[in-house]
Amino acid sequence: MTEVLSEPQFKIFTHPKTGVKTGRIYFSALYLTDYYEIVAHWLQRQEIIFDEQDLKQYEDGSFRLYFRTSNSVLSEYWRLITPLTGKKQRNSFSSIRCNN
């Protein structure tokens, strides 16, 4: 059975030599159906840095994005997710995978 993703899947990567953090978000097609305008607005923010090679689009309409920011990568993820889910920012990482 296929799992339906109700939230984007998020992971943080840290460059081993420079320490620069990069966020990776996978947006499912189902999620984008409901929240396309909000995601598009978030992606247009100047704080979210990515280019064409950081974006992979899939045939079903979903996509994966690697991004950088001058702010905290995790904070930018929560800035996107919190208004959509109504959840308050958590101190634990129980719902996201984080690779520091």
GROMACS .gro file of C-alpha atoms in nm:
model
  100
    1MET     CA    1   0.000   0.000   0.000
    2THR     CA    2   0.127   0.346  -0.086
    3GLU     CA    3   0.172   0.594   0.199
    4VAL     CA    4  -0.007   0.927   0.153
    5LEU     CA    5   0.213   1.213   0.274
    6SER     CA    6   0.020   1.484   0.456
    7GLU     CA    7   0.330   1.700   0.518
    8PRO     CA    8   0.645   1.760   0.317
    9GLN     CA    9   0.936   1.532   0.400
   10PHE     CA   10   1.233   1.728   0.531
   11LYS     CA   11   1.598   1.655   0.601
   12ILE     CA   12   1.901   1.869   0.686
   13PHE     CA   13   2.245   1.796   0.540
   14THR     CA   14   2.564   1.947   0.682
   15HIS     CA   15   2.869   1.977   0.457
   16PRO     CA   16   3.151   1.784   0.631
   17LYS     CA   17   3.422   2.041   0.558
   18THR     CA   18   3.244   2.378   0.551
   19GLY     CA   19   2.963   2.309   0.797
   20VAL     CA   20   2.711   2.473   0.560
   21LYS     CA   21   2.362   2.337   0.615
   22THR     CA   22   2.134   2.252   0.323
   23GLY     CA   23   1.769   2.161   0.354
   24ARG     CA   24   1.596   1.903   0.137
   25ILE     CA   25   1.219   1.905   0.109
   26TYR     CA   26   1.003   1.661  -0.085
   27PHE     CA   27   0.657   1.797  -0.169
   28SER     CA   28   0.406   1.528  -0.266
   29ALA     CA   29   0.163   1.596  -0.548
   30LEU     CA   30  -0.129   1.554  -0.307
   31TYR     CA   31   0.019   1.811  -0.069
   32LEU     CA   32   0.077   2.055  -0.355
   33THR     CA   33  -0.285   2.017  -0.464
   34ASP     CA   34  -0.397   2.171  -0.136
   35TYR     CA   35  -0.112   2.415  -0.070
   36TYR     CA   36   0.034   2.513  -0.407
   37GLU     CA   37  -0.006   2.890  -0.361
   38ILE     CA   38   0.150   2.891  -0.013
   39VAL     CA   39   0.445   2.677  -0.128
   40ALA     CA   40   0.496   2.896  -0.437
   41HIS     CA   41   0.498   3.209  -0.220
   42TRP     CA   42   0.749   3.050   0.022
   43LEU     CA   43   0.979   2.953  -0.266
   44GLN     CA   44   0.978   3.313  -0.394
   45ARG     CA   45   1.111   3.453  -0.067
   46GLN     CA   46   1.459   3.604  -0.098
   47GLU     CA   47   1.576   3.402   0.204
   48ILE     CA   48   1.522   3.073   0.018
   49ILE     CA   49   1.822   3.013  -0.209
   50PHE     CA   50   1.819   2.748  -0.482
   51ASP     CA   51   1.865   2.715  -0.855
   52GLU     CA   52   1.746   2.485  -1.130
   53GLN     CA   53   1.992   2.206  -1.049
   54ASP     CA   54   1.857   2.196  -0.690
   55LEU     CA   55   1.507   2.107  -0.813
   56LYS     CA   56   1.388   1.766  -0.929
   57GLN     CA   57   1.035   1.736  -1.063
   58TYR     CA   58   0.859   1.401  -1.086
   59GLU     CA   59   0.598   1.287  -1.337
   60ASP     CA   60   0.320   1.277  -1.077
   61GLY     CA   61   0.356   1.651  -1.007
   62SER     CA   62   0.562   1.617  -0.690
   63PHE     CA   63   0.909   1.764  -0.653
   64ARG     CA   64   1.220   1.760  -0.438
   65LEU     CA   65   1.415   2.075  -0.356
   66TYR     CA   66   1.755   2.137  -0.200
   67PHE     CA   67   1.777   2.488  -0.056
   68ARG     CA   68   2.005   2.712   0.147
   69THR     CA   69   1.924   3.018   0.353
   70SER     CA   70   2.102   3.281   0.556
   71ASN     CA   71   1.857   3.194   0.836
   72SER     CA   72   1.827   2.858   1.006
   73VAL     CA   73   1.724   2.587   0.757
   74LEU     CA   74   1.499   2.434   1.020
   75SER     CA   75   1.337   2.770   1.099
   76GLU     CA   76   1.257   2.821   0.732
   77TYR     CA   77   1.099   2.476   0.715
   78TRP     CA   78   0.882   2.557   1.019
   79ARG     CA   79   0.794   2.894   0.864
   80LEU     CA   80   0.644   2.701   0.572
   81ILE     CA   81   0.480   2.418   0.766
   82THR     CA   82   0.342   2.575   1.083
   83PRO     CA   83   0.070   2.791   0.923
   84LEU     CA   84  -0.044   2.497   0.710
   85THR     CA   85  -0.067   2.239   0.985
   86GLY     CA   86  -0.162   2.459   1.277
   87LYS     CA   87   0.111   2.287   1.480
   88LYS     CA   88   0.342   2.479   1.708
   89GLN     CA   89   0.715   2.448   1.657
   90ARG     CA   90   0.847   2.146   1.842
   91ASN     CA   91   1.165   2.122   2.040
   92SER     CA   92   1.202   1.757   1.948
   93PHE     CA   93   1.269   1.628   1.601
   94SER     CA   94   1.020   1.342   1.626
   95SER     CA   95   0.841   1.429   1.303
   96ILE     CA   96   1.144   1.517   1.088
   97ARG     CA   97   1.463   1.340   1.006
   98CYS     CA   98   1.768   1.548   1.077
   99ASN     CA   99   2.123   1.461   0.975
  100ASN     CA  100   2.363   1.695   1.149
   0.00000   0.00000   0.00000
